[in-house]
Amino acid sequence: HARILSLLPDLIVALYRTGEISYVSEACENLLQLKANEVEGGNIFDFIVTKSSHERIREMLTKKLVGVI
């Protein structure tokens, strides 16, 4: 699957409920100017999401991952 994802120009991010990044596609380097290994293991809130939207994104992650929505 990783090979297929590496061919896509889009940024693909897989997260744990905590916001920790478990996978990021190779497009990360072009779009964020960061290598995938610099982002993986970090937290989405530190790399991509603006501080003003932290709480809203945190709520969305929690609801989506526990099947509330």
PDB file of N, CA, C and O in Angstrom:
ATOM      1  N   HIS A   1       0.819  -1.197   0.000  1.00  0.00           N
ATOM      2  CA  HIS A   1       0.000   0.000   0.000  1.00  0.00           C
ATOM      3  C   HIS A   1       0.862   1.261   0.000  1.00  0.00           C
ATOM      4  O   HIS A   1       0.497   2.252  -0.592  1.00  0.00           O
ATOM      5  N   ALA A   2       1.988   1.201   0.722  1.00  0.00           N
ATOM      6  CA  ALA A   2       2.854   2.379   0.806  1.00  0.00           C
ATOM      7  C   ALA A   2       3.371   2.766  -0.576  1.00  0.00           C
ATOM      8  O   ALA A   2       3.520   3.952  -0.863  1.00  0.00           O
ATOM      9  N   ARG A   3       3.629   1.799  -1.433  1.00  0.00           N
ATOM     10  CA  ARG A   3       4.113   2.083  -2.783  1.00  0.00           C
ATOM     11  C   ARG A   3       3.054   2.858  -3.566  1.00  0.00           C
ATOM     12  O   ARG A   3       3.352   3.824  -4.243  1.00  0.00           O
ATOM     13  N   ILE A   4       1.820   2.450  -3.472  1.00  0.00           N
ATOM     14  CA  ILE A   4       0.732   3.144  -4.164  1.00  0.00           C
ATOM     15  C   ILE A   4       0.599   4.565  -3.622  1.00  0.00           C
ATOM     16  O   ILE A   4       0.482   5.522  -4.383  1.00  0.00           O
ATOM     17  N   LEU A   5       0.629   4.696  -2.308  1.00  0.00           N
ATOM     18  CA  LEU A   5       0.489   6.018  -1.699  1.00  0.00           C
ATOM     19  C   LEU A   5       1.641   6.939  -2.080  1.00  0.00           C
ATOM     20  O   LEU A   5       1.463   8.147  -2.214  1.00  0.00           O
ATOM     21  N   SER A   6       2.825   6.383  -2.285  1.00  0.00           N
ATOM     22  CA  SER A   6       3.982   7.214  -2.634  1.00  0.00           C
ATOM     23  C   SER A   6       3.848   7.829  -4.020  1.00  0.00           C
ATOM     24  O   SER A   6       4.511   8.811  -4.331  1.00  0.00           O
ATOM     25  N   LEU A   7       2.992   7.270  -4.858  1.00  0.00           N
ATOM     26  CA  LEU A   7       2.790   7.797  -6.207  1.00  0.00           C
ATOM     27  C   LEU A   7       1.813   8.962  -6.262  1.00  0.00           C
ATOM     28  O   LEU A   7       1.771   9.696  -7.237  1.00  0.00           O
ATOM     29  N   LEU A   8       1.024   9.129  -5.215  1.00  0.00           N
ATOM     30  CA  LEU A   8       0.021  10.200  -5.194  1.00  0.00           C
ATOM     31  C   LEU A   8       0.660  11.543  -4.860  1.00  0.00           C
ATOM     32  O   LEU A   8       1.534  11.628  -4.003  1.00  0.00           O
ATOM     33  N   PRO A   9       0.217  12.614  -5.520  1.00  0.00           N
ATOM     34  CA  PRO A   9       0.774  13.937  -5.233  1.00  0.00           C
ATOM     35  C   PRO A   9       0.180  14.571  -3.973  1.00  0.00           C
ATOM     36  O   PRO A   9       0.659  15.595  -3.506  1.00  0.00           O
ATOM     37  N   ASP A  10      -0.852  13.947  -3.415  1.00  0.00           N
ATOM     38  CA  ASP A  10      -1.542  14.510  -2.251  1.00  0.00           C
ATOM     39  C   ASP A  10      -0.843  14.138  -0.951  1.00  0.00           C
ATOM     40  O   ASP A  10      -0.215  13.092  -0.850  1.00  0.00           O
ATOM     41  N   LEU A  11      -1.015  14.981   0.035  1.00  0.00           N
ATOM     42  CA  LEU A  11      -0.508  14.690   1.367  1.00  0.00           C
ATOM     43  C   LEU A  11      -1.485  13.742   2.051  1.00  0.00           C
ATOM     44  O   LEU A  11      -2.665  14.037   2.185  1.00  0.00           O
ATOM     45  N   ILE A  12      -0.987  12.588   2.453  1.00  0.00           N
ATOM     46  CA  ILE A  12      -1.806  11.603   3.152  1.00  0.00           C
ATOM     47  C   ILE A  12      -1.177  11.387   4.517  1.00  0.00           C
ATOM     48  O   ILE A  12       0.019  11.118   4.626  1.00  0.00           O
ATOM     49  N   VAL A  13      -2.000  11.518   5.547  1.00  0.00           N
ATOM     50  CA  VAL A  13      -1.513  11.405   6.920  1.00  0.00           C
ATOM     51  C   VAL A  13      -2.386  10.404   7.669  1.00  0.00           C
ATOM     52  O   VAL A  13      -3.608  10.492   7.607  1.00  0.00           O
ATOM     53  N   ALA A  14      -1.744   9.474   8.364  1.00  0.00           N
ATOM     54  CA  ALA A  14      -2.463   8.536   9.231  1.00  0.00           C
ATOM     55  C   ALA A  14      -2.150   8.916  10.666  1.00  0.00           C
ATOM     56  O   ALA A  14      -0.996   9.180  11.008  1.00  0.00           O
ATOM     57  N   LEU A  15      -3.197   8.989  11.486  1.00  0.00           N
ATOM     58  CA  LEU A  15      -3.055   9.478  12.862  1.00  0.00           C
ATOM     59  C   LEU A  15      -3.594   8.487  13.882  1.00  0.00           C
ATOM     60  O   LEU A  15      -4.524   7.742  13.597  1.00  0.00           O
ATOM     61  N   TYR A  16      -3.023   8.557  15.062  1.00  0.00           N
ATOM     62  CA  TYR A  16      -3.633   7.910  16.223  1.00  0.00           C
ATOM     63  C   TYR A  16      -4.616   8.904  16.828  1.00  0.00           C
ATOM     64  O   TYR A  16      -4.596  10.100  16.511  1.00  0.00           O
ATOM     65  N   ARG A  17      -5.457   8.442  17.708  1.00  0.00           N
ATOM     66  CA  ARG A  17      -6.454   9.299  18.353  1.00  0.00           C
ATOM     67  C   ARG A  17      -5.841  10.508  19.052  1.00  0.00           C
ATOM     68  O   ARG A  17      -6.457  11.555  19.161  1.00  0.00           O
ATOM     69  N   THR A  18      -4.619  10.375  19.508  1.00  0.00           N
ATOM     70  CA  THR A  18      -3.928  11.452  20.227  1.00  0.00           C
ATOM     71  C   THR A  18      -3.427  12.545  19.294  1.00  0.00           C
ATOM     72  O   THR A  18      -2.973  13.584  19.750  1.00  0.00           O
ATOM     73  N   GLY A  19      -3.480  12.285  17.989  1.00  0.00           N
ATOM     74  CA  GLY A  19      -2.941  13.233  17.019  1.00  0.00           C
ATOM     75  C   GLY A  19      -1.531  12.877  16.593  1.00  0.00           C
ATOM     76  O   GLY A  19      -0.954  13.532  15.733  1.00  0.00           O
ATOM     77  N   GLU A  20      -0.963  11.795  17.179  1.00  0.00           N
ATOM     78  CA  GLU A  20       0.377  11.360  16.784  1.00  0.00           C
ATOM     79  C   GLU A  20       0.331  10.817  15.360  1.00  0.00           C
ATOM     80  O   GLU A  20      -0.570  10.074  14.989  1.00  0.00           O
ATOM     81  N   ILE A  21       1.303  11.205  14.564  1.00  0.00           N
ATOM     82  CA  ILE A  21       1.350  10.825  13.160  1.00  0.00           C
ATOM     83  C   ILE A  21       2.048   9.471  13.029  1.00  0.00           C
ATOM     84  O   ILE A  21       3.212   9.327  13.390  1.00  0.00           O
ATOM     85  N   SER A  22       1.325   8.487  12.489  1.00  0.00           N
ATOM     86  CA  SER A  22       1.908   7.157  12.308  1.00  0.00           C
ATOM     87  C   SER A  22       2.438   6.959  10.892  1.00  0.00           C
ATOM     88  O   SER A  22       3.299   6.127  10.648  1.00  0.00           O
ATOM     89  N   TYR A  23       1.916   7.723   9.938  1.00  0.00           N
ATOM     90  CA  TYR A  23       2.372   7.629   8.548  1.00  0.00           C
ATOM     91  C   TYR A  23       2.116   8.956   7.858  1.00  0.00           C
ATOM     92  O   TYR A  23       1.097   9.608   8.096  1.00  0.00           O
ATOM     93  N   VAL A  24       3.028   9.341   7.001  1.00  0.00           N
ATOM     94  CA  VAL A  24       2.821  10.509   6.149  1.00  0.00           C
ATOM     95  C   VAL A  24       3.403  10.176   4.779  1.00  0.00           C
ATOM     96  O   VAL A  24       4.463   9.551   4.670  1.00  0.00           O
ATOM     97  N   SER A  25       2.690  10.538   3.724  1.00  0.00           N
ATOM     98  CA  SER A  25       3.127  10.211   2.367  1.00  0.00           C
ATOM     99  C   SER A  25       4.337  11.048   1.963  1.00  0.00           C
ATOM    100  O   SER A  25       4.658  12.061   2.588  1.00  0.00           O
ATOM    101  N   GLU A  26       4.977  10.606   0.894  1.00  0.00           N
ATOM    102  CA  GLU A  26       6.164  11.301   0.405  1.00  0.00           C
ATOM    103  C   GLU A  26       5.875  12.725  -0.059  1.00  0.00           C
ATOM    104  O   GLU A  26       6.784  13.546  -0.142  1.00  0.00           O
ATOM    105  N   ALA A  27       4.628  13.037  -0.353  1.00  0.00           N
ATOM    106  CA  ALA A  27       4.255  14.390  -0.770  1.00  0.00           C
ATOM    107  C   ALA A  27       4.541  15.404   0.332  1.00  0.00           C
ATOM    108  O   ALA A  27       4.594  16.601   0.087  1.00  0.00           O
ATOM    109  N   CYS A  28       4.740  14.920   1.532  1.00  0.00           N
ATOM    110  CA  CYS A  28       5.046  15.779   2.672  1.00  0.00           C
ATOM    111  C   CYS A  28       6.238  16.695   2.377  1.00  0.00           C
ATOM    112  O   CYS A  28       6.223  17.865   2.708  1.00  0.00           O
ATOM    113  N   GLU A  29       7.249  16.126   1.736  1.00  0.00           N
ATOM    114  CA  GLU A  29       8.459  16.901   1.472  1.00  0.00           C
ATOM    115  C   GLU A  29       8.182  18.078   0.549  1.00  0.00           C
ATOM    116  O   GLU A  29       8.652  19.183   0.786  1.00  0.00           O
ATOM    117  N   ASN A  30       7.376  17.861  -0.483  1.00  0.00           N
ATOM    118  CA  ASN A  30       7.053  18.946  -1.413  1.00  0.00           C
ATOM    119  C   ASN A  30       6.107  19.973  -0.807  1.00  0.00           C
ATOM    120  O   ASN A  30       6.260  21.169  -1.020  1.00  0.00           O
ATOM    121  N   LEU A  31       5.122  19.496  -0.068  1.00  0.00           N
ATOM    122  CA  LEU A  31       4.080  20.386   0.434  1.00  0.00           C
ATOM    123  C   LEU A  31       4.447  21.094   1.737  1.00  0.00           C
ATOM    124  O   LEU A  31       4.078  22.248   1.935  1.00  0.00           O
ATOM    125  N   LEU A  32       5.153  20.404   2.628  1.00  0.00           N
ATOM    126  CA  LEU A  32       5.472  20.981   3.941  1.00  0.00           C
ATOM    127  C   LEU A  32       6.944  21.318   4.107  1.00  0.00           C
ATOM    128  O   LEU A  32       7.342  21.875   5.129  1.00  0.00           O
ATOM    129  N   GLN A  33       7.748  20.947   3.112  1.00  0.00           N
ATOM    130  CA  GLN A  33       9.188  21.148   3.174  1.00  0.00           C
ATOM    131  C   GLN A  33       9.815  20.399   4.356  1.00  0.00           C
ATOM    132  O   GLN A  33      10.773  20.853   4.958  1.00  0.00           O
ATOM    133  N   LEU A  34       9.233  19.250   4.695  1.00  0.00           N
ATOM    134  CA  LEU A  34       9.738  18.378   5.759  1.00  0.00           C
ATOM    135  C   LEU A  34       9.786  16.958   5.236  1.00  0.00           C
ATOM    136  O   LEU A  34       8.907  16.542   4.483  1.00  0.00           O
ATOM    137  N   LYS A  35      10.801  16.213   5.622  1.00  0.00           N
ATOM    138  CA  LYS A  35      10.883  14.802   5.249  1.00  0.00           C
ATOM    139  C   LYS A  35       9.904  14.005   6.101  1.00  0.00           C
ATOM    140  O   LYS A  35       9.604  14.374   7.230  1.00  0.00           O
ATOM    141  N   ALA A  36       9.394  12.916   5.533  1.00  0.00           N
ATOM    142  CA  ALA A  36       8.416  12.081   6.233  1.00  0.00           C
ATOM    143  C   ALA A  36       8.938  11.645   7.598  1.00  0.00           C
ATOM    144  O   ALA A  36       8.213  11.679   8.588  1.00  0.00           O
ATOM    145  N   ASN A  37      10.231  11.278   7.677  1.00  0.00           N
ATOM    146  CA  ASN A  37      10.764  10.814   8.963  1.00  0.00           C
ATOM    147  C   ASN A  37      10.889  11.938   9.996  1.00  0.00           C
ATOM    148  O   ASN A  37      11.034  11.677  11.180  1.00  0.00           O
ATOM    149  N   GLU A  38      10.798  13.184   9.562  1.00  0.00           N
ATOM    150  CA  GLU A  38      10.797  14.310  10.494  1.00  0.00           C
ATOM    151  C   GLU A  38       9.405  14.528  11.096  1.00  0.00           C
ATOM    152  O   GLU A  38       9.275  15.128  12.153  1.00  0.00           O
ATOM    153  N   VAL A  39       8.391  14.050  10.404  1.00  0.00           N
ATOM    154  CA  VAL A  39       7.008  14.267  10.807  1.00  0.00           C
ATOM    155  C   VAL A  39       6.436  13.051  11.545  1.00  0.00           C
ATOM    156  O   VAL A  39       5.737  13.198  12.549  1.00  0.00           O
ATOM    157  N   GLU A  40       6.734  11.845  11.046  1.00  0.00           N
ATOM    158  CA  GLU A  40       6.208  10.624  11.660  1.00  0.00           C
ATOM    159  C   GLU A  40       6.670  10.517  13.116  1.00  0.00           C
ATOM    160  O   GLU A  40       7.833  10.759  13.421  1.00  0.00           O
ATOM    161  N   GLY A  41       5.731  10.201  13.985  1.00  0.00           N
ATOM    162  CA  GLY A  41       6.028  10.133  15.414  1.00  0.00           C
ATOM    163  C   GLY A  41       5.752  11.445  16.125  1.00  0.00           C
ATOM    164  O   GLY A  41       5.617  11.491  17.331  1.00  0.00           O
ATOM    165  N   GLY A  42       5.647  12.524  15.351  1.00  0.00           N
ATOM    166  CA  GLY A  42       5.306  13.822  15.916  1.00  0.00           C
ATOM    167  C   GLY A  42       3.795  13.942  16.043  1.00  0.00           C
ATOM    168  O   GLY A  42       3.050  13.001  15.801  1.00  0.00           O
ATOM    169  N   ASN A  43       3.346  15.106  16.399  1.00  0.00           N
ATOM    170  CA  ASN A  43       1.926  15.332  16.590  1.00  0.00           C
ATOM    171  C   ASN A  43       1.405  16.263  15.511  1.00  0.00           C
ATOM    172  O   ASN A  43       2.046  17.264  15.182  1.00  0.00           O
ATOM    173  N   ILE A  44       0.246  15.948  14.976  1.00  0.00           N
ATOM    174  CA  ILE A  44      -0.363  16.750  13.910  1.00  0.00           C
ATOM    175  C   ILE A  44      -0.491  18.213  14.312  1.00  0.00           C
ATOM    176  O   ILE A  44      -0.345  19.111  13.497  1.00  0.00           O
ATOM    177  N   PHE A  45      -0.713  18.440  15.587  1.00  0.00           N
ATOM    178  CA  PHE A  45      -0.895  19.808  16.073  1.00  0.00           C
ATOM    179  C   PHE A  45       0.391  20.618  16.011  1.00  0.00           C
ATOM    180  O   PHE A  45       0.360  21.832  15.970  1.00  0.00           O
ATOM    181  N   ASP A  46       1.530  19.950  15.979  1.00  0.00           N
ATOM    182  CA  ASP A  46       2.808  20.640  15.901  1.00  0.00           C
ATOM    183  C   ASP A  46       3.228  20.954  14.476  1.00  0.00           C
ATOM    184  O   ASP A  46       4.061  21.816  14.246  1.00  0.00           O
ATOM    185  N   PHE A  47       2.647  20.249  13.502  1.00  0.00           N
ATOM    186  CA  PHE A  47       3.121  20.387  12.137  1.00  0.00           C
ATOM    187  C   PHE A  47       2.142  21.051  11.180  1.00  0.00           C
ATOM    188  O   PHE A  47       2.543  21.830  10.334  1.00  0.00           O
ATOM    189  N   ILE A  48       0.879  20.718  11.285  1.00  0.00           N
ATOM    190  CA  ILE A  48      -0.047  21.104  10.225  1.00  0.00           C
ATOM    191  C   ILE A  48      -1.169  22.019  10.699  1.00  0.00           C
ATOM    192  O   ILE A  48      -1.501  22.987  10.056  1.00  0.00           O
ATOM    193  N   VAL A  49      -1.722  21.730  11.826  1.00  0.00           N
ATOM    194  CA  VAL A  49      -2.907  22.430  12.306  1.00  0.00           C
ATOM    195  C   VAL A  49      -2.523  23.729  13.019  1.00  0.00           C
ATOM    196  O   VAL A  49      -1.616  23.747  13.827  1.00  0.00           O
ATOM    197  N   THR A  50      -3.245  24.805  12.710  1.00  0.00           N
ATOM    198  CA  THR A  50      -2.995  26.078  13.390  1.00  0.00           C
ATOM    199  C   THR A  50      -3.514  26.019  14.826  1.00  0.00           C
ATOM    200  O   THR A  50      -4.475  25.311  15.114  1.00  0.00           O
ATOM    201  N   LYS A  51      -2.881  26.754  15.711  1.00  0.00           N
ATOM    202  CA  LYS A  51      -3.265  26.736  17.127  1.00  0.00           C
ATOM    203  C   LYS A  51      -4.725  27.107  17.344  1.00  0.00           C
ATOM    204  O   LYS A  51      -5.387  26.567  18.211  1.00  0.00           O
ATOM    205  N   SER A  52      -5.242  27.991  16.518  1.00  0.00           N
ATOM    206  CA  SER A  52      -6.623  28.426  16.698  1.00  0.00           C
ATOM    207  C   SER A  52      -7.643  27.317  16.424  1.00  0.00           C
ATOM    208  O   SER A  52      -8.782  27.400  16.860  1.00  0.00           O
ATOM    209  N   SER A  53      -7.238  26.263  15.727  1.00  0.00           N
ATOM    210  CA  SER A  53      -8.172  25.184  15.424  1.00  0.00           C
ATOM    211  C   SER A  53      -7.876  23.889  16.182  1.00  0.00           C
ATOM    212  O   SER A  53      -8.515  22.869  15.930  1.00  0.00           O
ATOM    213  N   HIS A  54      -6.930  23.915  17.122  1.00  0.00           N
ATOM    214  CA  HIS A  54      -6.557  22.708  17.862  1.00  0.00           C
ATOM    215  C   HIS A  54      -7.752  22.007  18.502  1.00  0.00           C
ATOM    216  O   HIS A  54      -7.925  20.806  18.337  1.00  0.00           O
ATOM    217  N   GLU A  55      -8.563  22.723  19.238  1.00  0.00           N
ATOM    218  CA  GLU A  55      -9.665  22.093  19.969  1.00  0.00           C
ATOM    219  C   GLU A  55     -10.690  21.486  19.017  1.00  0.00           C
ATOM    220  O   GLU A  55     -11.161  20.368  19.221  1.00  0.00           O
ATOM    221  N   ARG A  56     -11.014  22.191  17.960  1.00  0.00           N
ATOM    222  CA  ARG A  56     -11.993  21.690  16.988  1.00  0.00           C
ATOM    223  C   ARG A  56     -11.480  20.415  16.307  1.00  0.00           C
ATOM    224  O   ARG A  56     -12.205  19.431  16.182  1.00  0.00           O
ATOM    225  N   ILE A  57     -10.223  20.402  15.921  1.00  0.00           N
ATOM    226  CA  ILE A  57      -9.629  19.228  15.281  1.00  0.00           C
ATOM    227  C   ILE A  57      -9.544  18.069  16.276  1.00  0.00           C
ATOM    228  O   ILE A  57      -9.835  16.927  15.941  1.00  0.00           O
ATOM    229  N   ARG A  58      -9.178  18.360  17.513  1.00  0.00           N
ATOM    230  CA  ARG A  58      -9.094  17.321  18.547  1.00  0.00           C
ATOM    231  C   ARG A  58     -10.463  16.657  18.741  1.00  0.00           C
ATOM    232  O   ARG A  58     -10.574  15.445  18.833  1.00  0.00           O
ATOM    233  N   GLU A  59     -11.520  17.461  18.771  1.00  0.00           N
ATOM    234  CA  GLU A  59     -12.879  16.923  18.907  1.00  0.00           C
ATOM    235  C   GLU A  59     -13.251  16.068  17.700  1.00  0.00           C
ATOM    236  O   GLU A  59     -13.840  15.000  17.851  1.00  0.00           O
ATOM    237  N   MET A  60     -12.906  16.520  16.516  1.00  0.00           N
ATOM    238  CA  MET A  60     -13.205  15.760  15.305  1.00  0.00           C
ATOM    239  C   MET A  60     -12.483  14.420  15.309  1.00  0.00           C
ATOM    240  O   MET A  60     -13.071  13.397  14.974  1.00  0.00           O
ATOM    241  N   LEU A  61     -11.216  14.415  15.684  1.00  0.00           N
ATOM    242  CA  LEU A  61     -10.451  13.166  15.742  1.00  0.00           C
ATOM    243  C   LEU A  61     -11.089  12.190  16.722  1.00  0.00           C
ATOM    244  O   LEU A  61     -11.265  11.012  16.425  1.00  0.00           O
ATOM    245  N   THR A  62     -11.447  12.673  17.873  1.00  0.00           N
ATOM    246  CA  THR A  62     -12.036  11.817  18.896  1.00  0.00           C
ATOM    247  C   THR A  62     -13.358  11.246  18.425  1.00  0.00           C
ATOM    248  O   THR A  62     -13.609  10.045  18.533  1.00  0.00           O
ATOM    249  N   LYS A  63     -14.221  12.076  17.862  1.00  0.00           N
ATOM    250  CA  LYS A  63     -15.524  11.610  17.403  1.00  0.00           C
ATOM    251  C   LYS A  63     -15.397  10.634  16.250  1.00  0.00           C
ATOM    252  O   LYS A  63     -16.060   9.609  16.237  1.00  0.00           O
ATOM    253  N   LYS A  64     -14.564  10.929  15.279  1.00  0.00           N
ATOM    254  CA  LYS A  64     -14.400  10.050  14.123  1.00  0.00           C
ATOM    255  C   LYS A  64     -13.845   8.696  14.532  1.00  0.00           C
ATOM    256  O   LYS A  64     -14.280   7.665  14.056  1.00  0.00           O
ATOM    257  N   LEU A  65     -12.869   8.691  15.408  1.00  0.00           N
ATOM    258  CA  LEU A  65     -12.189   7.453  15.745  1.00  0.00           C
ATOM    259  C   LEU A  65     -12.958   6.573  16.704  1.00  0.00           C
ATOM    260  O   LEU A  65     -12.714   5.387  16.799  1.00  0.00           O
ATOM    261  N   VAL A  66     -13.919   7.130  17.422  1.00  0.00           N
ATOM    262  CA  VAL A  66     -14.713   6.294  18.304  1.00  0.00           C
ATOM    263  C   VAL A  66     -16.104   6.047  17.734  1.00  0.00           C
ATOM    264  O   VAL A  66     -16.935   5.436  18.358  1.00  0.00           O
ATOM    265  N   GLY A  67     -16.331   6.522  16.524  1.00  0.00           N
ATOM    266  CA  GLY A  67     -17.569   6.224  15.816  1.00  0.00           C
ATOM    267  C   GLY A  67     -18.779   7.034  16.241  1.00  0.00           C
ATOM    268  O   GLY A  67     -19.895   6.632  15.997  1.00  0.00           O
ATOM    269  N   VAL A  68     -18.571   8.211  16.820  1.00  0.00           N
ATOM    270  CA  VAL A  68     -19.691   9.034  17.247  1.00  0.00           C
ATOM    271  C   VAL A  68     -20.367   9.670  16.037  1.00  0.00           C
ATOM    272  O   VAL A  68     -21.572   9.795  15.990  1.00  0.00           O
ATOM    273  N   ILE A  69     -19.589  10.067  15.047  1.00  0.00           N
ATOM    274  CA  ILE A  69     -20.157  10.727  13.861  1.00  0.00           C
ATOM    275  C   ILE A  69     -20.471   9.679  12.829  1.00  0.00           C
ATOM    276  O   ILE A  69     -19.760   8.799  12.551  1.00  0.00           O
TER     277      ILE A  69
END
